[in-house]
Tab-separated table of C-alpha atoms in Angstrom:
chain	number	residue	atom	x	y	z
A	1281	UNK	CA	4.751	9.769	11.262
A	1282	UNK	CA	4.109	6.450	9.588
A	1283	UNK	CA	5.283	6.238	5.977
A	1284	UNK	CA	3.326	4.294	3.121
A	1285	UNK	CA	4.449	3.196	0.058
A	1286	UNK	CA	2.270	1.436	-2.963
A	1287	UNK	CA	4.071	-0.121	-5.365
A	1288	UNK	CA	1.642	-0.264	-8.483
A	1289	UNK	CA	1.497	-0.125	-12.325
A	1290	UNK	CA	-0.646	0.893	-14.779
A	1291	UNK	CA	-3.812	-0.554	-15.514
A	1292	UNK	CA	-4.205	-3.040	-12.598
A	1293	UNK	CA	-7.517	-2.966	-11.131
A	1294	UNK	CA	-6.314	-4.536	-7.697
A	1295	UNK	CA	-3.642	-1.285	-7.820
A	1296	UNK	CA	-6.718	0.885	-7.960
A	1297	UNK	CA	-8.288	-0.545	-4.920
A	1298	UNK	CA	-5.918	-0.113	-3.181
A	1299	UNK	CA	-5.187	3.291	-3.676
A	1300	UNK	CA	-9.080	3.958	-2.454
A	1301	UNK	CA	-8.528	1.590	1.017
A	1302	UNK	CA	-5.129	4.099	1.439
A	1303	UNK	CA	-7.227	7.317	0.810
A	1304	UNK	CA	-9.880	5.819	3.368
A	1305	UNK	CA	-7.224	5.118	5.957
A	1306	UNK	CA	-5.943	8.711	5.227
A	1307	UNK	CA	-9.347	9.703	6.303
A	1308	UNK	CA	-8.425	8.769	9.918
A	1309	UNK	CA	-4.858	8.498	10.339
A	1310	UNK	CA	-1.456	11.100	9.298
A	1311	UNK	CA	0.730	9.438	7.495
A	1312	UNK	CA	3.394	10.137	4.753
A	1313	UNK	CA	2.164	8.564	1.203
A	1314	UNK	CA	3.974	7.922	-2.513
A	1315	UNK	CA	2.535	5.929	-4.720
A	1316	UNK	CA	5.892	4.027	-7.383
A	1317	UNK	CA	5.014	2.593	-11.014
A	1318	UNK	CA	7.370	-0.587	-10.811
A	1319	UNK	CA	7.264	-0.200	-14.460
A	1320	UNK	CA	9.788	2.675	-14.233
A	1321	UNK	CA	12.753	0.579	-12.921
A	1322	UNK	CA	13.287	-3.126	-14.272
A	1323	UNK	CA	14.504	-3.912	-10.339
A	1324	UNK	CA	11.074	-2.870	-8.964
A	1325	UNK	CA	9.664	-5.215	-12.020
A	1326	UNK	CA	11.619	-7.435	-10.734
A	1327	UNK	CA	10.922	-7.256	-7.004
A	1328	UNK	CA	7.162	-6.722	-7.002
A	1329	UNK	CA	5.326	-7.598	-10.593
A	1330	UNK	CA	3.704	-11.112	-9.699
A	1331	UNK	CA	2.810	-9.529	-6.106
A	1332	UNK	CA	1.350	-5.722	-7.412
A	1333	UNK	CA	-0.104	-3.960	-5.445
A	1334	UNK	CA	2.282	-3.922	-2.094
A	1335	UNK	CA	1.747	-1.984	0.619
A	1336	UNK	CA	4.879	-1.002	2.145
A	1337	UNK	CA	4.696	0.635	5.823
A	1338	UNK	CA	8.184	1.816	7.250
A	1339	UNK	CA	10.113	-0.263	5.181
A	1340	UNK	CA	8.468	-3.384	5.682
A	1341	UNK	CA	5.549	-5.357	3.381
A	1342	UNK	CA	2.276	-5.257	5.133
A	1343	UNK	CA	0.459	-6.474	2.322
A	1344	UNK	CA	0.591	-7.888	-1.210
A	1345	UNK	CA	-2.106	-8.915	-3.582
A	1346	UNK	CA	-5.158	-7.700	-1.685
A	1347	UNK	CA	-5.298	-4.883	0.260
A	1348	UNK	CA	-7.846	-4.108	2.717
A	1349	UNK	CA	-8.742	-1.257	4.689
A	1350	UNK	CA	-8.841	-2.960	8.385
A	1351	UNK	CA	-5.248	-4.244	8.188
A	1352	UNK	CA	-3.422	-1.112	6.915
A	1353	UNK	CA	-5.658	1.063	9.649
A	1354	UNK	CA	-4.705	-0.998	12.392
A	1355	UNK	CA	-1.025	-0.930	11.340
A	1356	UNK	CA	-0.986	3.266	11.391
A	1357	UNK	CA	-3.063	3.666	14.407
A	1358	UNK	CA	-1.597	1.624	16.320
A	1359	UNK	CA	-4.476	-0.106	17.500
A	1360	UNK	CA	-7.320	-2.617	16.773
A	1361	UNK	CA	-10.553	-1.478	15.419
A	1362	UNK	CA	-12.209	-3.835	17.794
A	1363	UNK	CA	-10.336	-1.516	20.753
């Protein structure tokens, strides 16, 4: 099973867009989800405040910024939407 993390923080509105594409995507695919507030550790602050949201998928960035539903569903399924 495929594990997501979004790194987010208060009050961002691309944060909360994101979190709807990932509860879309959970609509159609399994996969293991936490959502972090960067603003908890002054290293995730660090790391990810000019890039908020990030969409983290097994360890790696998938996306940063914008977040959209057909690149995070191809990612967990495996497959293309086109397929």
């Amino acid at each position: 099973m495929h594990s997501v993390k979004l790194y987010t923080r208060k009050n961002c509105p691309l944060c909360e867009q994101a979190e709807l594409v990932i509860d879309m995507v959970l609509e159609d695919c399994l996969f293991q989800y936490e959502a972090i507030d960067i603003e908890t550790s002054d290293d995730l602050t660090e790391r990810f405040g000019l890039m908020i949201p990030v969409i983290v998928v097994d360890g790696e960035i998938l996306q940063y910024g914008q977040v959209d539903y057909v690149t995070l569903s191809e990612k967990l399924s495996g497959k293309t939407l086109n397929d």
